[in-house]
Structure formats: structure tokens, C-alpha cells
């Protein structure tokens, strides 16, 4: 069996995409879950890009025990030194250095000849190897690179000491038949290819990232780079859950490879990411979308009831997908709740069960039926790591078709001080946002506002997701709030965005150019 190294870049390529940035605590939480999921390498960030990213890579490197921790560095000494400084306390640090090798990138972006690029790549790898045993080199835009030149680069960086050579489809341009050929050419033509792992890193601009990654694995690649929920630059990266489940479900075809992923942790990892970033996956997303295991058509339902495999190629349990069962009501006790929390896959250590139980009771009083999704929300709110600069104490709304919508809001700050203010607005939601802004002394521009019912039923909790651009810095932050009262859910979402913003403000990303 060939072991496929799973290299997760959710915290680097994924986090780089607009709307997905994470603070240090969020990255650590995500990294610990990726460790439980069983990834082999966590790319934790791009250390030189900002002090916040440096700190985050350092903390992740010091926290996780099993996976290697990688940091991205351009092919120059400064990046590599800073990268290593962030990584050096990891059990298994990996420097990941890269330079573009396609004509178009070399000519227009780098303004370097192929000879200069080759030299720079070799120097960077040698320099990195002086600091760190485990060095990965990426030939950026490899799929638009002259294949002979690509093979030469691969050969030379292996000679210089790279343990892994990554062949990225940076712009999501290739197709499976072509990529398979590129990888098999490298496997057959590069004389020292057996001295390094060949990796692939596919973007999804044509919706082919997963297909291309699988074709490359078939052709001999032994590392696959991917992200949870497929997040990443532009259309994203190859989705980890799709690559892994394709190999699992079609083990008749992928019969010569194995990997260390615990598929039962997939759903939880995906949910953690959506709860951190506030960005949901589409309902029809393969493997982890809300509808991924829902059979709507009568013929399908009939088939599944007679024999599950008629329409199901994998079980929801295999990816840790919770069944949509009605669970508890207001007469349920602590034990039943605890059992359900464990069944949902949560590690109860670190969860304040008493607090969760109290919140559950309050909700059960408002709602007759409490579903798995409701419990997940309570837990995620309780374990939320966004330090609360402000929390909502009280909200009162006056609204109606003849009244001027007015919100009175009371907030508590981190020191326990209470402030109250009121505002009118175009509607009750607008009025509550304005009242919050008056207390916090910030101005935000609402870019997106979305409301969903979390479960079925008129008494369902409302989930509000907002995206707010804060005027003093232009930073856009997503926030989420839940309540059976949708105005309260909106105010909570706005406060969540504000708290995340205040946490993040000091860690704004520095622009890094691609010129070495
Ligand atoms: O897409 C890409 O080429 C990258 C490299 C830096 C690996 O993200
Ligand atoms: Zn990428």
C-alpha cells in the first residue's frame, strides 16, 4: 500500500480567501480538530505575511503533537528565516518554499529567466535545509509550466534537499487526463524522483480540483493538498472530505493506497470551520452539505427503505453526519442531554455541561422540540473562543407598520460595565444595529444579511449571518447569532461580528508581493 500524505492547507490557502480569515485562537482550535481528523501536515499560515500570521503559526506549531506543521515562505532567505522562527518549536516543522515556474509568471510577475528561477529555487531549498530537515518545494503554476523545465526543476530541488515537491495547479487550469500525464511524466522522467514525495495542490476554478487530485494520486502522487469544505483562493482548493471519501468509497479503484484520516471526524471538522468563519456550505455540497444524505424523491425513499445501498453509496455515520432526530424536550434530564452531546461527536471535556443544560432548558421552554442542530448551536456558542468585548444583556424593540422602529439595547463590556442606548432605524434590525454602534463607538456597513430557520417548525430558532465592513479599517467580518426571536438573533450576529472584529483588529494582514 502507498501511504497518501494528507496535507491540509485550510489555515493557509483556505484562510487567505476573503471572508475566511481566522484569529490565533480560532486557528488553534481548528488545528486541534485537524489533528483529531488525522491529517499528516497542517499548513498553519504564511509567517512573514503579518505578525498575526507569524504568531498563529508559532502557536499551532507549539500546540499540535502528531501532524507536521508547515509554514509558507517565498524563495528568499528572509521569508525562510522568519518561517523557521515561527516553526522551530514544532515536533515536526516543515518549511514550504515556492517560486513560480511557468513562462507567464516568470516573464511578467517575477521578471526572471528560467535559469534564474531554477537557481533561486535551488538556493532557497538549500538554505531551508540548513535550518530544517523537512523541506517542501512548490513550483507555482506548474500546470502551465513547460514540462521539460518542470521536470528539471523537480530534479534539481530534490538534489538540493527537498523531501516533498509539490506540483500545484495554481489557477485551476488542468483537467484530469492532462494532470495524470504531467504526474506520470514526472514519475517516469525525473531520475531521482524516488528520493522525494510528489505532491499535488489543485484549485477549483473549473470545478475539477478533486478530480485532478484523484487522477494525480492514481498516477503516483503521494501527497495531496486540500482544505476543509474546499475553501481557498477564488473557487477554492480540492476539498479534503471529497478526496478522502472518493478514495474510501471507490477503494476498488484506489486499492493500492491508504491514508490516516478518521472519516468519522469529517462532519465535525466541517462544522467547526463554518462556525468559526460564519460561512456555510451550500446544502448540496458533497459529503457534508445539509442535503448530502437527504432522500427527497418518493422512488428514492422507497428504495432506501428497502435496501439502503440502492441510493446511498456511503453511510452518513461514516463521515460523522448526525441523524436529524428529534431529541429532547423540556422534561429531559442532564443524562439524556449529555448522552446526546456525546452521540453528536463532541468531546465533553472542556464543555461546561451545567451551562449548556441551563441554556437547553431555556430553549426547551420556548420550543417544544429540541433538535440536534439546536444542541450544536448551544455547544458552539458555549465553546466559542471569540473573546467577548461586548455581550447582549437586554434588547427591547418598538416596531409596527405605523410606529418609528426603535431599539433600546443594553450591553455588558468585558469588565462587566453596563451601557445602554437607543436608536431609531429603517426597521427593528437596523435600529438595533445602530444602538449597538452607538454604545461601542464604531461604524459598520452591512454588506450581507441572511436569515435561516435552523430546524423545521414555526418555533424554530432563527440563524442570522451578517457580514459587516468596519469603517475605520475597511476590514470585513462575518458574525452569526441565534434566537427564537429574529431581531435578537440579528443583534447577536452583529455583536458577534463586532467582537470578532475587535479581536482581530491588531492582526491585520500585511500585503506580501510575489516578487522575491
Ligand atoms: O496555489 C498555489 O500555487 C499555492 C502554492 C503556494 C503552493 O498555493
Ligand atoms: Zn494554492
Short mmCIF file of N, CA, C and O in Angstrom, two decimals, residues 185-252:
data_model
loop_
_atom_site.label_atom_id
_atom_site.label_comp_id
_atom_site.label_asym_id
_atom_site.label_seq_id
_atom_site.Cartn_x
_atom_site.Cartn_y
_atom_site.Cartn_z
N UNK A 185 4.58 11.68 -16.15
CA UNK A 185 5.85 12.07 -16.81
C UNK A 185 6.90 12.36 -15.75
O UNK A 185 8.05 11.92 -15.86
N UNK A 186 6.50 13.11 -14.71
CA UNK A 186 7.47 13.41 -13.63
C UNK A 186 7.94 12.10 -12.99
O UNK A 186 9.14 11.88 -12.77
N UNK A 187 6.98 11.19 -12.72
CA UNK A 187 7.34 9.93 -12.05
C UNK A 187 8.30 9.11 -12.92
O UNK A 187 9.18 8.41 -12.41
N UNK A 188 8.12 9.19 -14.25
CA UNK A 188 8.94 8.35 -15.13
C UNK A 188 10.23 9.01 -15.60
O UNK A 188 11.21 8.34 -15.88
N UNK A 189 10.21 10.35 -15.70
CA UNK A 189 11.36 11.02 -16.32
C UNK A 189 12.39 11.57 -15.33
O UNK A 189 13.55 11.73 -15.67
N UNK A 190 11.91 11.94 -14.13
CA UNK A 190 12.85 12.56 -13.18
C UNK A 190 13.66 11.44 -12.50
O UNK A 190 13.10 10.59 -11.81
N UNK A 191 14.98 11.42 -12.74
CA UNK A 191 15.74 10.24 -12.31
C UNK A 191 15.76 10.02 -10.79
O UNK A 191 15.81 8.88 -10.34
N UNK A 192 15.71 11.12 -10.00
CA UNK A 192 15.79 10.95 -8.54
C UNK A 192 14.42 11.08 -7.86
O UNK A 192 14.35 11.39 -6.67
N UNK A 193 13.36 10.86 -8.63
CA UNK A 193 12.01 11.09 -8.08
C UNK A 193 11.72 10.22 -6.85
O UNK A 193 10.93 10.59 -5.98
N UNK A 194 12.40 9.08 -6.78
CA UNK A 194 12.15 8.19 -5.63
C UNK A 194 12.72 8.75 -4.32
O UNK A 194 12.46 8.22 -3.24
N UNK A 195 13.48 9.84 -4.41
CA UNK A 195 14.08 10.43 -3.19
C UNK A 195 13.14 11.45 -2.53
O UNK A 195 13.48 12.05 -1.52
N UNK A 196 11.99 11.70 -3.14
CA UNK A 196 11.07 12.71 -2.58
C UNK A 196 9.63 12.28 -2.82
O UNK A 196 9.36 11.42 -3.66
N UNK A 197 8.73 12.89 -2.06
CA UNK A 197 7.30 12.65 -2.31
C UNK A 197 6.84 13.67 -3.33
O UNK A 197 7.19 14.84 -3.25
N UNK A 198 6.04 13.22 -4.27
CA UNK A 198 5.43 14.15 -5.23
C UNK A 198 4.03 14.49 -4.71
O UNK A 198 3.23 13.60 -4.41
N UNK A 199 3.82 15.79 -4.61
CA UNK A 199 2.56 16.28 -4.03
C UNK A 199 1.74 17.00 -5.10
O UNK A 199 2.30 17.48 -6.09
N UNK A 200 0.42 17.09 -4.86
CA UNK A 200 -0.41 17.90 -5.77
C UNK A 200 -1.28 18.85 -4.95
O UNK A 200 -1.65 18.55 -3.81
N UNK A 201 -1.57 19.97 -5.57
CA UNK A 201 -2.29 21.06 -4.88
C UNK A 201 -3.18 21.69 -5.95
O UNK A 201 -2.71 22.43 -6.80
N UNK A 202 -4.46 21.33 -5.93
CA UNK A 202 -5.32 21.72 -7.05
C UNK A 202 -6.34 22.77 -6.66
O UNK A 202 -7.00 22.64 -5.62
N UNK A 203 -6.49 23.76 -7.51
CA UNK A 203 -7.54 24.77 -7.31
C UNK A 203 -8.74 24.42 -8.17
O UNK A 203 -8.65 23.68 -9.16
N UNK A 204 -9.88 25.03 -7.80
CA UNK A 204 -11.15 24.52 -8.30
C UNK A 204 -11.82 25.43 -9.33
O UNK A 204 -13.03 25.38 -9.49
N UNK A 205 -11.04 26.22 -10.03
CA UNK A 205 -11.63 27.21 -10.94
C UNK A 205 -12.55 26.58 -11.99
O UNK A 205 -13.51 27.22 -12.44
N UNK A 206 -12.24 25.36 -12.41
CA UNK A 206 -13.13 24.68 -13.37
C UNK A 206 -13.93 23.57 -12.68
O UNK A 206 -14.50 22.70 -13.34
N UNK A 207 -13.95 23.60 -11.37
CA UNK A 207 -14.70 22.56 -10.63
C UNK A 207 -14.02 21.20 -10.71
O UNK A 207 -14.68 20.17 -10.52
N UNK A 208 -12.72 21.18 -10.99
CA UNK A 208 -12.04 19.89 -11.22
C UNK A 208 -10.97 19.57 -10.18
O UNK A 208 -10.20 18.62 -10.36
N UNK A 209 -10.92 20.36 -9.11
CA UNK A 209 -9.81 20.19 -8.16
C UNK A 209 -9.76 18.76 -7.58
O UNK A 209 -8.68 18.17 -7.48
N UNK A 210 -10.92 18.23 -7.22
CA UNK A 210 -10.92 16.89 -6.62
C UNK A 210 -10.58 15.84 -7.69
O UNK A 210 -9.74 14.96 -7.48
N UNK A 211 -11.21 15.97 -8.86
CA UNK A 211 -10.95 15.00 -9.95
C UNK A 211 -9.47 15.02 -10.33
O UNK A 211 -8.84 13.97 -10.52
N UNK A 212 -8.90 16.22 -10.42
CA UNK A 212 -7.47 16.32 -10.78
C UNK A 212 -6.60 15.69 -9.70
O UNK A 212 -5.62 14.99 -10.01
N UNK A 213 -6.94 15.93 -8.43
CA UNK A 213 -6.14 15.36 -7.33
C UNK A 213 -6.18 13.83 -7.39
O UNK A 213 -5.16 13.16 -7.21
N UNK A 214 -7.38 13.29 -7.65
CA UNK A 214 -7.51 11.83 -7.69
C UNK A 214 -6.74 11.24 -8.87
O UNK A 214 -6.08 10.20 -8.75
N UNK A 215 -6.79 11.95 -10.01
CA UNK A 215 -6.05 11.47 -11.19
C UNK A 215 -4.55 11.45 -10.87
O UNK A 215 -3.83 10.51 -11.26
N UNK A 216 -4.10 12.47 -10.15
CA UNK A 216 -2.67 12.56 -9.81
C UNK A 216 -2.27 11.44 -8.85
O UNK A 216 -1.19 10.86 -8.96
N UNK A 217 -3.17 11.13 -7.91
CA UNK A 217 -2.86 10.05 -6.95
C UNK A 217 -2.73 8.73 -7.71
O UNK A 217 -1.81 7.94 -7.50
N UNK A 218 -3.65 8.53 -8.65
CA UNK A 218 -3.58 7.31 -9.46
C UNK A 218 -2.27 7.24 -10.23
O UNK A 218 -1.71 6.18 -10.45
N UNK A 219 -1.78 8.42 -10.63
CA UNK A 219 -0.54 8.45 -11.45
C UNK A 219 0.72 8.39 -10.59
O UNK A 219 1.82 8.41 -11.13
N UNK A 220 0.57 8.37 -9.28
CA UNK A 220 1.77 8.17 -8.44
C UNK A 220 2.04 9.25 -7.42
O UNK A 220 3.00 9.14 -6.65
N UNK A 221 1.25 10.32 -7.40
CA UNK A 221 1.47 11.35 -6.37
C UNK A 221 1.24 10.72 -5.00
O UNK A 221 0.33 9.91 -4.82
N UNK A 222 2.07 11.12 -4.02
CA UNK A 222 1.89 10.51 -2.70
C UNK A 222 1.55 11.52 -1.62
O UNK A 222 1.51 11.18 -0.44
N UNK A 223 1.34 12.77 -2.01
CA UNK A 223 0.80 13.75 -1.05
C UNK A 223 -0.31 14.52 -1.76
O UNK A 223 -0.17 14.90 -2.92
N UNK A 224 -1.40 14.76 -1.03
CA UNK A 224 -2.48 15.56 -1.61
C UNK A 224 -2.73 16.74 -0.68
O UNK A 224 -2.81 16.59 0.53
N UNK A 225 -2.79 17.92 -1.29
CA UNK A 225 -3.03 19.13 -0.51
C UNK A 225 -4.49 19.53 -0.68
O UNK A 225 -5.01 19.57 -1.80
N UNK A 226 -5.14 19.82 0.41
CA UNK A 226 -6.57 20.09 0.33
C UNK A 226 -7.03 20.93 1.52
O UNK A 226 -6.24 21.22 2.42
N UNK A 227 -8.28 21.33 1.49
CA UNK A 227 -8.83 22.14 2.58
C UNK A 227 -10.20 21.59 2.98
O UNK A 227 -10.91 21.00 2.17
N UNK A 228 -10.57 21.88 4.21
CA UNK A 228 -11.91 21.51 4.68
C UNK A 228 -12.93 22.37 3.94
O UNK A 228 -12.72 23.58 3.76
N UNK A 229 -13.99 21.77 3.54
CA UNK A 229 -15.09 22.42 2.79
C UNK A 229 -14.60 22.98 1.45
O UNK A 229 -15.32 23.73 0.80
N UNK A 230 -13.36 22.67 1.07
CA UNK A 230 -12.83 23.14 -0.22
C UNK A 230 -12.58 24.64 -0.25
O UNK A 230 -12.52 25.24 -1.33
N UNK A 231 -12.40 25.26 0.93
CA UNK A 231 -12.19 26.71 0.90
C UNK A 231 -10.80 27.01 0.35
O UNK A 231 -9.91 26.18 0.37
N UNK A 232 -10.61 28.22 -0.15
CA UNK A 232 -9.30 28.61 -0.67
C UNK A 232 -9.44 29.72 -1.69
O UNK A 232 -10.56 30.17 -1.97
N UNK A 233 -8.32 30.16 -2.20
CA UNK A 233 -8.30 31.26 -3.18
C UNK A 233 -9.35 31.06 -4.28
O UNK A 233 -9.54 29.95 -4.78
N UNK A 234 -10.02 32.11 -4.64
CA UNK A 234 -11.04 32.13 -5.71
C UNK A 234 -12.10 31.02 -5.51
O UNK A 234 -12.84 31.06 -4.55
N UNK A 235 -12.09 30.03 -6.42
CA UNK A 235 -13.09 28.96 -6.33
C UNK A 235 -12.69 27.90 -5.32
O UNK A 235 -13.37 26.88 -5.16
N UNK A 236 -11.57 28.10 -4.65
CA UNK A 236 -11.17 27.19 -3.58
C UNK A 236 -10.17 26.13 -3.99
O UNK A 236 -9.69 26.09 -5.13
N UNK A 237 -9.87 25.26 -3.03
CA UNK A 237 -8.92 24.16 -3.23
C UNK A 237 -9.69 22.85 -3.28
O UNK A 237 -10.90 22.82 -3.01
N UNK A 238 -8.96 21.77 -3.54
CA UNK A 238 -9.60 20.45 -3.50
C UNK A 238 -10.13 20.23 -2.09
O UNK A 238 -9.45 20.52 -1.11
N UNK A 239 -11.37 19.76 -2.01
CA UNK A 239 -11.98 19.58 -0.70
C UNK A 239 -11.47 18.27 -0.09
O UNK A 239 -11.54 17.21 -0.71
N UNK A 240 -10.97 18.37 1.14
CA UNK A 240 -10.41 17.19 1.82
C UNK A 240 -11.44 16.08 1.90
O UNK A 240 -11.17 14.93 1.57
N UNK A 241 -12.66 16.46 2.34
CA UNK A 241 -13.66 15.42 2.58
C UNK A 241 -14.04 14.69 1.29
O UNK A 241 -14.32 13.49 1.29
N UNK A 242 -14.00 15.42 0.16
CA UNK A 242 -14.36 14.77 -1.11
C UNK A 242 -13.25 13.85 -1.59
O UNK A 242 -13.50 12.73 -2.05
N UNK A 243 -12.01 14.32 -1.48
CA UNK A 243 -10.88 13.48 -1.92
C UNK A 243 -10.85 12.20 -1.09
O UNK A 243 -10.75 11.08 -1.62
N UNK A 244 -10.98 12.38 0.23
CA UNK A 244 -10.86 11.21 1.12
C UNK A 244 -12.02 10.23 0.90
O UNK A 244 -11.82 9.01 0.79
N UNK A 245 -13.24 10.76 0.81
CA UNK A 245 -14.37 9.84 0.66
C UNK A 245 -14.40 9.19 -0.72
O UNK A 245 -14.86 8.06 -0.87
N UNK A 246 -13.88 9.88 -1.73
CA UNK A 246 -13.80 9.24 -3.06
C UNK A 246 -12.86 8.03 -2.98
O UNK A 246 -13.16 6.95 -3.51
N UNK A 247 -11.74 8.21 -2.27
CA UNK A 247 -10.80 7.08 -2.18
C UNK A 247 -11.39 5.96 -1.32
O UNK A 247 -11.12 4.79 -1.54
N UNK A 248 -12.21 6.37 -0.33
CA UNK A 248 -12.80 5.38 0.58
C UNK A 248 -13.92 4.60 -0.12
O UNK A 248 -13.93 3.36 -0.13
N UNK A 249 -14.82 5.35 -0.74
CA UNK A 249 -15.97 4.68 -1.37
C UNK A 249 -15.50 3.85 -2.58
O UNK A 249 -15.97 2.74 -2.80
N UNK A 250 -14.53 4.39 -3.33
CA UNK A 250 -14.04 3.66 -4.50
C UNK A 250 -12.71 2.96 -4.20
O UNK A 250 -11.74 3.08 -4.95
N UNK A 251 -12.68 2.25 -3.06
CA UNK A 251 -11.43 1.57 -2.74
C UNK A 251 -11.15 0.43 -3.71
O UNK A 251 -10.06 -0.11 -3.75
N UNK A 252 -12.17 0.06 -4.53
CA UNK A 252 -11.90 -0.92 -5.58
C UNK A 252 -10.93 -0.33 -6.61
O UNK A 252 -10.11 -1.04 -7.20
#
